[in-house]
Coordinates of C-alpha atoms and ligand atoms in Angstrom, one line a residue:
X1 CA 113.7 151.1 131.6
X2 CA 113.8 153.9 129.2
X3 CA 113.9 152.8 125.4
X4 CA 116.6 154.7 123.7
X5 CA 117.0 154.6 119.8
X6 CA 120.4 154.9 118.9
X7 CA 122.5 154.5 116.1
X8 CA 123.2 152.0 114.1
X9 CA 126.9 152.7 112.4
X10 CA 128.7 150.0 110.6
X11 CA 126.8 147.4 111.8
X12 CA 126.3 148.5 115.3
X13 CA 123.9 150.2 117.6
X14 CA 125.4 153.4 119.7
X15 CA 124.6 156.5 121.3
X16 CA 123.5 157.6 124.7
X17 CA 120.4 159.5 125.1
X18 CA 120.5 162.7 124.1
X19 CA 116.7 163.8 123.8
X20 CA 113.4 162.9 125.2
X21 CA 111.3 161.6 122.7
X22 CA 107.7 163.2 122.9
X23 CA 104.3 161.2 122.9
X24 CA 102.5 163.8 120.9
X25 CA 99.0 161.9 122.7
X26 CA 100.3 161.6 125.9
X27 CA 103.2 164.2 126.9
X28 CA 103.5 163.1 130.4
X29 CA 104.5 159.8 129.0
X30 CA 107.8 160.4 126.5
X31 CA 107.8 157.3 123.8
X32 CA 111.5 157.1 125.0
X33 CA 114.9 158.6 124.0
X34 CA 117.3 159.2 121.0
X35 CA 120.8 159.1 120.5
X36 CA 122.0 162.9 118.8
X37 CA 124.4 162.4 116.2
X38 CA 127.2 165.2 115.8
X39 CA 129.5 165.4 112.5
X40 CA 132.0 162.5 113.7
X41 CA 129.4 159.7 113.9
X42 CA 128.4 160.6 110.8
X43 CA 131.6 160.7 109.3
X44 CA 132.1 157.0 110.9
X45 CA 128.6 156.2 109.2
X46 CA 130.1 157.4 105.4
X47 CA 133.1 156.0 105.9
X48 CA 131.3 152.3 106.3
X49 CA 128.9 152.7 103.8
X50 CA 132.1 153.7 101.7
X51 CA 134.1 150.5 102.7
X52 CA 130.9 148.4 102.2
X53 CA 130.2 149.7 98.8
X54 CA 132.4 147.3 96.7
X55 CA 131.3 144.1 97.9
X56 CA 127.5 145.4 98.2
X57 CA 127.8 146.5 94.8
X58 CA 129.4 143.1 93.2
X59 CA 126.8 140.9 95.3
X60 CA 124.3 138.9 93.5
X61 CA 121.3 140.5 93.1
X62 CA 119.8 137.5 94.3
X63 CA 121.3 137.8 97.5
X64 CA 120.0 141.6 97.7
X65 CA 116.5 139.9 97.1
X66 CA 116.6 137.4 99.8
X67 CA 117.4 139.8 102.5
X68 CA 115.1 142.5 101.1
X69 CA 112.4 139.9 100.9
X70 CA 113.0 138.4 104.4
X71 CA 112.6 142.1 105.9
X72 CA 109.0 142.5 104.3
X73 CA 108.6 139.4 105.6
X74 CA 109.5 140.2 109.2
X75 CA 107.9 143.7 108.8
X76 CA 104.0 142.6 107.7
X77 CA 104.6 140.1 110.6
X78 CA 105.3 142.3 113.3
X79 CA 103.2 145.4 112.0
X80 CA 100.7 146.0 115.1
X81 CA 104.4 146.5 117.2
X82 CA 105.7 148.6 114.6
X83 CA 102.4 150.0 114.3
X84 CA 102.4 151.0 118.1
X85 CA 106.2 152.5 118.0
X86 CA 105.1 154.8 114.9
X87 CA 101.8 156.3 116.1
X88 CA 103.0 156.3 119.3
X89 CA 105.7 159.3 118.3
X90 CA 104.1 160.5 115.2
X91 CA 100.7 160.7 116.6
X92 CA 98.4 159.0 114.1
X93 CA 95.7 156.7 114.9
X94 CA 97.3 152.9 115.4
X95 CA 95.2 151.5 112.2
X96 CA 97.0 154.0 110.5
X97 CA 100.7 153.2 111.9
X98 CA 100.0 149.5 111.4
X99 CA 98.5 150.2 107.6
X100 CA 101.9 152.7 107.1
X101 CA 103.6 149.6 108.9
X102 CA 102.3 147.0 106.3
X103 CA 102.8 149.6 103.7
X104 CA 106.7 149.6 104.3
X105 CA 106.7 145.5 104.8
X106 CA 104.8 145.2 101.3
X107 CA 107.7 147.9 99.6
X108 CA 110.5 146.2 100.5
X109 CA 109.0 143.1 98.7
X110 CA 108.5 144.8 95.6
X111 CA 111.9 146.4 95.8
X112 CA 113.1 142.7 96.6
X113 CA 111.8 141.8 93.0
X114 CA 113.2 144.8 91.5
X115 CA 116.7 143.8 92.4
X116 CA 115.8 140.3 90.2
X117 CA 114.3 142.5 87.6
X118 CA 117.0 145.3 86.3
X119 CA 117.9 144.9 82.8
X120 CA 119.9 146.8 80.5
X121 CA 119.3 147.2 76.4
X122 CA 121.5 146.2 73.7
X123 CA 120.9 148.3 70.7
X124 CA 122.7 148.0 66.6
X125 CA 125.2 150.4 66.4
X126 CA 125.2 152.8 63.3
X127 CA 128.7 151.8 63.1
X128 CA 129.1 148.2 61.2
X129 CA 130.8 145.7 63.4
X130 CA 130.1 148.0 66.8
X131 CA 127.5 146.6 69.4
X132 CA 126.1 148.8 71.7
X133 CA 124.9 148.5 75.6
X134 CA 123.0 149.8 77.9
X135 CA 123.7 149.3 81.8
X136 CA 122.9 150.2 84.9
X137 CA 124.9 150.6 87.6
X138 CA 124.8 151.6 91.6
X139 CA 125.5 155.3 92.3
X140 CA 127.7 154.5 95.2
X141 CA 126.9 156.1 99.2
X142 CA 123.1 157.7 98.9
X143 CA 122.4 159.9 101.9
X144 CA 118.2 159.4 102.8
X145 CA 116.9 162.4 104.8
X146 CA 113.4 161.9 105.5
X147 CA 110.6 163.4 107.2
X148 CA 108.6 162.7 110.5
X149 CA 105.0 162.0 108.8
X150 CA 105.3 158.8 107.4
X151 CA 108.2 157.5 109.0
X152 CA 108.3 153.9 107.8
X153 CA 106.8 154.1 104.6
X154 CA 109.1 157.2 103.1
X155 CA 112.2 155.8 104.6
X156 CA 111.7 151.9 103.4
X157 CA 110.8 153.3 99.6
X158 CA 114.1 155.0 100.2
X159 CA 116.2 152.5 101.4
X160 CA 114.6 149.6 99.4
X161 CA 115.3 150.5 96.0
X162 CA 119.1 151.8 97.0
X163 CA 120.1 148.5 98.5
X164 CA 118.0 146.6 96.1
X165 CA 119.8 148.4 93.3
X166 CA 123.5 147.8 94.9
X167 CA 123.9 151.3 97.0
X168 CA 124.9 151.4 100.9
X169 CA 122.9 153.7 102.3
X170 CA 123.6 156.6 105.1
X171 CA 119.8 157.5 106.7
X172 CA 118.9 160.2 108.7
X173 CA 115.1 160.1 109.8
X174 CA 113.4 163.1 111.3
X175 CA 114.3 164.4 114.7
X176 CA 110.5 163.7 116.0
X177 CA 110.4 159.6 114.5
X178 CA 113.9 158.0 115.4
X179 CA 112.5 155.1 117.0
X180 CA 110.2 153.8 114.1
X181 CA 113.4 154.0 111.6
X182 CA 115.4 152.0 114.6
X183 CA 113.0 149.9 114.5
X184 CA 112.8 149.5 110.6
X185 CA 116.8 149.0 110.3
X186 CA 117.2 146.5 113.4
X187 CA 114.6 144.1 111.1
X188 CA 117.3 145.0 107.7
X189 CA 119.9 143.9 110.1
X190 CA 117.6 140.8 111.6
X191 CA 117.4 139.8 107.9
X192 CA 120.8 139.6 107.3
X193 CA 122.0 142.7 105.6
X194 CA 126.2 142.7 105.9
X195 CA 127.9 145.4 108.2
X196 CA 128.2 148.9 106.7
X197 CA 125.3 148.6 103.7
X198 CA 122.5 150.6 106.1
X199 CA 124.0 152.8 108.9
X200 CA 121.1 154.9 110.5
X201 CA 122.3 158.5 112.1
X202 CA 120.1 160.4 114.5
X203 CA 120.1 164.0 115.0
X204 CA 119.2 167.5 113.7
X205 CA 118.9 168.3 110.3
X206 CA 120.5 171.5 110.2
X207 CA 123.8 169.7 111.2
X208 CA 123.7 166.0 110.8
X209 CA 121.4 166.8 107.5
X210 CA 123.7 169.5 106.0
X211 CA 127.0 167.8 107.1
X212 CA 125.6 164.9 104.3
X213 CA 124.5 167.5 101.7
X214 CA 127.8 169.0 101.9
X215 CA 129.9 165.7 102.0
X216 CA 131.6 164.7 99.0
X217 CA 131.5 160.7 99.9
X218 CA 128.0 160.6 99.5
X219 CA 127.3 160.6 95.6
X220 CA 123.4 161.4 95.6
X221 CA 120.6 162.8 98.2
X222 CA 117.2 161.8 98.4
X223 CA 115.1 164.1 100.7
X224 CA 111.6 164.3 101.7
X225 CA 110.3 167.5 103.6
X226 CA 110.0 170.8 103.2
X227 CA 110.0 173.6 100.3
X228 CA 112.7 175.6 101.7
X229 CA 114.5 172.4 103.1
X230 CA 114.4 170.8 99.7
X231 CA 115.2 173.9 97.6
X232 CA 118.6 174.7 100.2
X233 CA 119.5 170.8 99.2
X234 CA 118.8 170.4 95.7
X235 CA 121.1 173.7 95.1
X236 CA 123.8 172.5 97.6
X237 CA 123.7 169.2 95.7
X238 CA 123.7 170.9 92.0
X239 CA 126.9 173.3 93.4
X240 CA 129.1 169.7 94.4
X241 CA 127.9 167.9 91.1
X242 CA 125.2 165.0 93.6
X243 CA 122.5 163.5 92.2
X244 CA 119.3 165.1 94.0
X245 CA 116.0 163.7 94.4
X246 CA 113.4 165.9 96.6
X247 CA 110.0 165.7 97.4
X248 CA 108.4 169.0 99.4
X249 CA 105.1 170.3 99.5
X250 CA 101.6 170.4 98.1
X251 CA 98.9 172.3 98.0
X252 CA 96.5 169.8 96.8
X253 CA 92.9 170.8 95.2
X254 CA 89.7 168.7 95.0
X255 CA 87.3 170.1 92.5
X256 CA 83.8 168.8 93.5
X257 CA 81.6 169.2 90.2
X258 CA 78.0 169.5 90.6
X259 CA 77.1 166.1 89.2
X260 CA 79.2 164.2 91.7
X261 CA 77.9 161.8 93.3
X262 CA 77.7 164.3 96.8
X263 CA 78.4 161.3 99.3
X264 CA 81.4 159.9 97.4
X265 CA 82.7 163.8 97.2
X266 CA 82.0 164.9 101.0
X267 CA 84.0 160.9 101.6
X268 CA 86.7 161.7 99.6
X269 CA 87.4 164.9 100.8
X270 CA 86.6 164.2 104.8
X271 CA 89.7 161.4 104.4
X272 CA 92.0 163.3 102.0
X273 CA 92.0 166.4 104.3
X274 CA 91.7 164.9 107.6
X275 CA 92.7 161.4 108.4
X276 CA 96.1 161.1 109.4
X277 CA 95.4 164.7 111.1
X278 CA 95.4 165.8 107.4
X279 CA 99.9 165.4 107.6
X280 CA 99.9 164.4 104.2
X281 CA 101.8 166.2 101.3
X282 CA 99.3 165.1 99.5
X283 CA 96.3 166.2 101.8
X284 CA 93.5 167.6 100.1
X285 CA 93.8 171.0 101.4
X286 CA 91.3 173.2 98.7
X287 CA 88.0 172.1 98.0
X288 CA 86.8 173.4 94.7
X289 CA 83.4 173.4 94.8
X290 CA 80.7 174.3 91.8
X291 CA 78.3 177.2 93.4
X292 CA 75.0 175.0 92.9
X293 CA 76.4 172.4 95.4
X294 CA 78.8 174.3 97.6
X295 CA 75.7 174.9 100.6
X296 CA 74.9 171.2 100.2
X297 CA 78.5 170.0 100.6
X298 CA 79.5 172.1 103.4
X299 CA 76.5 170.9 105.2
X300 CA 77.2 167.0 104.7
X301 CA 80.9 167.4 105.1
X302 CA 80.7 169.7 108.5
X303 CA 78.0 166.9 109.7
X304 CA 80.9 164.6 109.0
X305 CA 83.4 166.4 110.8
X306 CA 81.3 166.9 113.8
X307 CA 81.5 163.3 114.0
X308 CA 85.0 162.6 113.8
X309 CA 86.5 161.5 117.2
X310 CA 89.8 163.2 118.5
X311 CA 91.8 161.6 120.3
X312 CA 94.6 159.2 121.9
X313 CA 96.6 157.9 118.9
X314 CA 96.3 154.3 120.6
X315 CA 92.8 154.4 121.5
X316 CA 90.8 152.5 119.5
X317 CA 87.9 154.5 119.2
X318 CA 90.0 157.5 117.5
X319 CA 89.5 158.6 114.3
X320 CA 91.9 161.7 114.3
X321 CA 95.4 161.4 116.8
X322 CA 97.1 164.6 117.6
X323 CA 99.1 167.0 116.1
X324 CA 102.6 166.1 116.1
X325 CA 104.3 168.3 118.2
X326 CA 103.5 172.0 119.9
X327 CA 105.3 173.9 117.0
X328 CA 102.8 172.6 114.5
X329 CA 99.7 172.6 116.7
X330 CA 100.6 176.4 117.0
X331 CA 101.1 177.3 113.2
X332 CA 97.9 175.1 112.7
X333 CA 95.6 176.8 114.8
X334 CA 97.5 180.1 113.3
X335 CA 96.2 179.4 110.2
X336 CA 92.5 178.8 111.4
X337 CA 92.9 182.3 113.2
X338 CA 94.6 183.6 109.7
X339 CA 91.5 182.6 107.8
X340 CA 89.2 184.0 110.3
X341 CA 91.1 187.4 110.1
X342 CA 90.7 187.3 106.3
X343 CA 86.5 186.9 106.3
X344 CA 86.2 183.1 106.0
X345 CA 84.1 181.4 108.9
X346 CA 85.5 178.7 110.0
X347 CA 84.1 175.5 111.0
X348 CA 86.2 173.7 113.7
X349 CA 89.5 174.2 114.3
X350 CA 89.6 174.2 118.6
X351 CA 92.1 173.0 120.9
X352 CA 90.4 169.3 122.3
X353 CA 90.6 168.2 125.6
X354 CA 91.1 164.2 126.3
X355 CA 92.0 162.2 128.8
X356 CA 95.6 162.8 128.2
X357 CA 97.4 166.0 127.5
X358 CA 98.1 165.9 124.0
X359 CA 98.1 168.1 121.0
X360 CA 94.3 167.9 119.7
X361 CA 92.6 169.5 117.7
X362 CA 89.2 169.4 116.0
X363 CA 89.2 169.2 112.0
X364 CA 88.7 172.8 110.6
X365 CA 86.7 173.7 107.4
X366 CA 87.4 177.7 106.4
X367 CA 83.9 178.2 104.1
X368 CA 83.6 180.1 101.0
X369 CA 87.0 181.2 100.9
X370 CA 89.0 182.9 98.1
X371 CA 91.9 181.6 95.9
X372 CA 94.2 184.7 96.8
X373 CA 93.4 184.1 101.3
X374 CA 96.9 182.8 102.9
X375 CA 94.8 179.7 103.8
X376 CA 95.0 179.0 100.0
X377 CA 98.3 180.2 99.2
X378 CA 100.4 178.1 101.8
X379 CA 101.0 174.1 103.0
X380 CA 99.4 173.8 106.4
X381 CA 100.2 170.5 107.0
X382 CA 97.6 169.9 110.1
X383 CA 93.4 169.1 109.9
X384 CA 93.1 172.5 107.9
X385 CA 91.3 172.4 104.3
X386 CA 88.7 175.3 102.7
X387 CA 86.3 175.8 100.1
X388 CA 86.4 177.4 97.3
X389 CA 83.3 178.3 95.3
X390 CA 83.9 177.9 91.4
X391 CA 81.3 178.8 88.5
X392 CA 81.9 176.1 86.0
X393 CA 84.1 173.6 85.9
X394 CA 86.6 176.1 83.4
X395 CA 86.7 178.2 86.5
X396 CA 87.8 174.8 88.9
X397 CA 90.1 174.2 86.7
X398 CA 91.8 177.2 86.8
X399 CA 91.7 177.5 90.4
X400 CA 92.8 173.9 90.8
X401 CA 96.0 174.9 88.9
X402 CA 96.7 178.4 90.6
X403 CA 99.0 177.5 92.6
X404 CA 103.3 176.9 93.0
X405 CA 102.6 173.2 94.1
X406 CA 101.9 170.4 91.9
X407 CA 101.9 167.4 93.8
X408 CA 98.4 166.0 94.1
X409 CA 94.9 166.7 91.8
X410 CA 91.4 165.0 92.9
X411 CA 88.1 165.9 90.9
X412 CA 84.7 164.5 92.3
X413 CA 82.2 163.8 89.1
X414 CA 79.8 161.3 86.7
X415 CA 80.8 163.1 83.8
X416 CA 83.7 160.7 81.4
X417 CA 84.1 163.9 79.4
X418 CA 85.5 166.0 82.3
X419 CA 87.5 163.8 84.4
X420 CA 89.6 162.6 81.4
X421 CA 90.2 166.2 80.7
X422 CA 91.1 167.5 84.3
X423 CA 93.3 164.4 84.1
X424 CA 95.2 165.8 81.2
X425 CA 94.8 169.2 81.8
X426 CA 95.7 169.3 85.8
X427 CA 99.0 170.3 86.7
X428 CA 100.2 167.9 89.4
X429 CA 102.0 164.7 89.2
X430 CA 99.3 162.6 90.1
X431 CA 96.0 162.6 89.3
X432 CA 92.7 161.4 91.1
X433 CA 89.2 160.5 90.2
X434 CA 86.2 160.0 92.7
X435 CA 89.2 159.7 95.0
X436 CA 90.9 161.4 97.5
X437 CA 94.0 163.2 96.7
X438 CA 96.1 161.7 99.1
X439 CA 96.7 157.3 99.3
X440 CA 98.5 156.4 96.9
X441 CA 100.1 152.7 95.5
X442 CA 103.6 151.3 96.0
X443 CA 104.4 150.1 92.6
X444 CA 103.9 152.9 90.5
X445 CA 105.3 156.5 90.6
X446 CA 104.9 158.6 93.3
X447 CA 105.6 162.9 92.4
X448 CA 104.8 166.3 92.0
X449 CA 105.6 169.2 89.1
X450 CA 106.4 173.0 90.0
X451 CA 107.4 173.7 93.6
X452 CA 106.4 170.2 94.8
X453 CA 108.7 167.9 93.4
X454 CA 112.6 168.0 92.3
X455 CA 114.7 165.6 90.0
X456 CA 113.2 161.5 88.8
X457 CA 110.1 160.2 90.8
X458 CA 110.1 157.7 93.3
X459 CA 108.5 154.0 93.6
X460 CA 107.7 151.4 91.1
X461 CA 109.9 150.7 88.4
X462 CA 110.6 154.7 88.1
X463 CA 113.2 154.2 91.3
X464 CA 115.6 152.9 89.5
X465 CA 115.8 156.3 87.3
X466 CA 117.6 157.9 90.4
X467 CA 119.1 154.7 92.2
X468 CA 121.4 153.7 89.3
X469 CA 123.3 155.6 86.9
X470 CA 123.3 154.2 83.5
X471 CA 126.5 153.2 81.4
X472 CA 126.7 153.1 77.5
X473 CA 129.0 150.5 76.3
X474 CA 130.8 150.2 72.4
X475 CA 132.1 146.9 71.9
X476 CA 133.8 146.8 68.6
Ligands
LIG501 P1 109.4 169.3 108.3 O1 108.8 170.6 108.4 O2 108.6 168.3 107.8 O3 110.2 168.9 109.6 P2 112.0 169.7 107.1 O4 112.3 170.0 105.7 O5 112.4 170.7 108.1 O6 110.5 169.4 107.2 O7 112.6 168.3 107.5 C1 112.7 167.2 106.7 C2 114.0 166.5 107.0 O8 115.0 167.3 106.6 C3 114.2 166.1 108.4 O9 114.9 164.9 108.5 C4 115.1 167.2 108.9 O10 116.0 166.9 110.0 C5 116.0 167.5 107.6 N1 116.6 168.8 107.5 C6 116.2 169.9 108.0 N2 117.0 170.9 107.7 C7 118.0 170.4 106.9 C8 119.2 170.9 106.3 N3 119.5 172.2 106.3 N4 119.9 170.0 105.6 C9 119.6 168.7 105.5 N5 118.5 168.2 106.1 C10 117.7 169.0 106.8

């Protein structure tokens, strides 16, 4: 029998299948099918999450911890299936989907604490006989649009900290990933979360997405995805007076000084720009390398990459799974062509063959680029990085910072003196050291500056910045 992953609208699942649901691995084998969402089940979906708002809201927050708890719980238990049903559709290798799996179970535990932990301030007023407080309070409906390459992880630090923090919740997960966030709400429900507090609406962004920018019963957006995506949102959002949260792109460097340790550099970067077939926002895309090592390093990182094994997302010997879809393989491989056209060779980069007809491709290294190539200038968002050769570590710098992103900053290097001032002196939102740019923690904040990042952070204690709206009270 066909799987199907349908709605779930006031506490109940719907929706025919509508849409094959690719195997990006395997596309003679479809993961299943999805339920399409048009305007009226999403109106349904706002209209419980409106109704379920006032009791959700006045709950204990104790309650909102025991079921947030209890759905970590169930998560980290059942990771390797969740594990399967994620890199199954998204494509990455199934240590990864179970790792992203357990990442998810371990955030809605911390977001389970967070509901104990909200406080408020009491401050002396300068009026005599006046106290003053400080509280926060739910923002009401929050509409999640989230993206297809982490697709529990992004949409459980979502939805965590908006139920946790008394919100009911509309979620729209990518087209390309509905069964991994069917699969994350039917464990909310499984853990006891009322009727009406999640509802979970599949279907295209440009209709089902806009439809919730454009409503005015959802109070606040937060959105995870692209540049242009984000920047159409965050100025619908600013035009109808919602709170907007966005996360888009990156661009990411890694400077690689020339007193790095070499094997913890070539390490770093063969994980931050390749592993999870280098779909990370926060991939390490631009390797900045200082000209007395740059030879060295493309020789131990190409050596590397040779060795990386393409493959079957589910296949245990795989190292890199597929592209996610036909779209992307094509604007990757585009790229790799791009950079050829432009003078850079290219290491890498071909179309694989496996067993199964999937979207492979090999891990591609563009050598001795410059900072002005398209290769440099644009997200790929596939197994894509370059180098970039840089004369001192001034010169690194400044490269490492020409750019509109500002997501993600990694420098490679022994030196104290010059990682604590690339730290301070990068301009991204986080900031890495002998480390690569992309994997990051759950409880602290998770952001970018310039083109990458829109409105308060995300994660940790920081959530609460966009997830509750804070009161002053004068109590004479
Ligand atoms: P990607 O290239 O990663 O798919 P997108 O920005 O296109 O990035 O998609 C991220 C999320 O935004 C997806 O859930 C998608 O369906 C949704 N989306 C796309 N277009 C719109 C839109 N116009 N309004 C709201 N959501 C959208």
């Amino acid at each position: 029998m066909t799987k199907i992953a349908q709605h779930y609208i006031n506490g109940e699942w719907r929706g025919a299948a509508a849409k094959a649901n690719e195997n990006p691995s395997d596309l003679a084998t479809p993961v299943g099918d999805s339920a399409q969402a048009d305007t009226a089940d999403l109106d349904e979906a706002i209209d419980a999450a409106k109704l379920a708002f006032s009791s959700w809201s006045a709950a204990s927050p104790q309650v909102r911890h025991d079921i947030l708890d209890k759905a970590g719980s169930l998560v980290l238990e059942r990771q390797k299936q969740l594990g399967e049903i994620l890199s199954s559709e998204e494509g990455k290798t199934l240590a990864e989907g179970i790792g992203e799996s357990a990442r998810a179970g371990q955030i809605l535990k911390f977001f389970a604490g967070e509901a104990l932990r909200l406080t408020g301030e009491r401050v002396a007023s300068t009026r005599p006989g006046v106290d003053v407080e400080i509280t926060r309070e739910p923002i009401g409906v929050v509409g999640l649009i989230t993206p297809w390459n982490f697709p529990i992880a992004i949409p459980a630090w979502k939805l965590a900290p908006a139920i946790a923090f008394g919100n009911t919740v509309v979620l729209k997960p990518a087209e390309l990933t509905p069964a991994t966030a069917a699969a994350l709400v039917a464990i909310l429900e499984e853990a006891g979360l009322p009727k009406g507090v999640l509802n979970l609406v599949l279907g295209k962004g440009s209709i089902v997405g806009q439809a919730m920018v454009d409503s005015s019963d959802i109070n606040a957006i937060s959105f995870t995805g692209s540049v242009p995506t984000g920047r159409g949102i965050a100025a619908a959002c600013a035009g109808r007076g919602k709170a907007v949260q966005c996360e888009m792109g990156g661009k990411n460097p890694m400077v690689v000084l020339a007193d790095a340790d070499i094997d913890v550099a070539v390490a770093a970067c063969l994980n931050g720009a390749f592993f999870s077939t280098g779909q990370r926002c926060t991939a390490s895309s631009r390797l900045i390398v200082e000209r007395s090592i740059h030879d060295e390093f493309v020789a131990k990182l190409t050596a590397a990459m040779g060795k990386l094994v393409v493959g079957h997302a589910l296949d245990a010997s795989t190292q890199i799974g597929p592209v996610v879809d036909a779209g992307q393989f094509d604007k990757d491989r585009a790229y790799v062509e791009g950079a050829k056209a432009d003078g850079a060779e290219v290491f890498g980069g071909d179309a694989v063959e496996a067993a199964t007809k999937g979207h492979f491709m090999a891990p591609a290294l563009a050598i001795n680029t410059t900072p002005d190539m398209k290769i440099n200038r644009e997200e790929v968002f596939g197994p894509v990085a370059s180098t970039i050769i840089a004369d001192d570590y001034d010169h690194a710098l400044a490269i490492a910072n020409d750019t509109e992103f500002g997501l993600s900053s990694g420098i490679c290097t022994t030196s104290l003196a010059k990682s604590r001032h690339f730290m301070r002196h990068a301009q991204a939102g986080m900031v890495m050291v002998n480390l690569p740019t992309a994997g990051v923690d759950p409880h602290v904040p998770f952001g970018g500056r310039k083109a990458s990042s829109f409105g308060p952070r995300e994660q940790g204690s920081y959530a609460r910045h966009f997830y509750t709206t804070v009161k002053t009270g004068y109590v004479g």
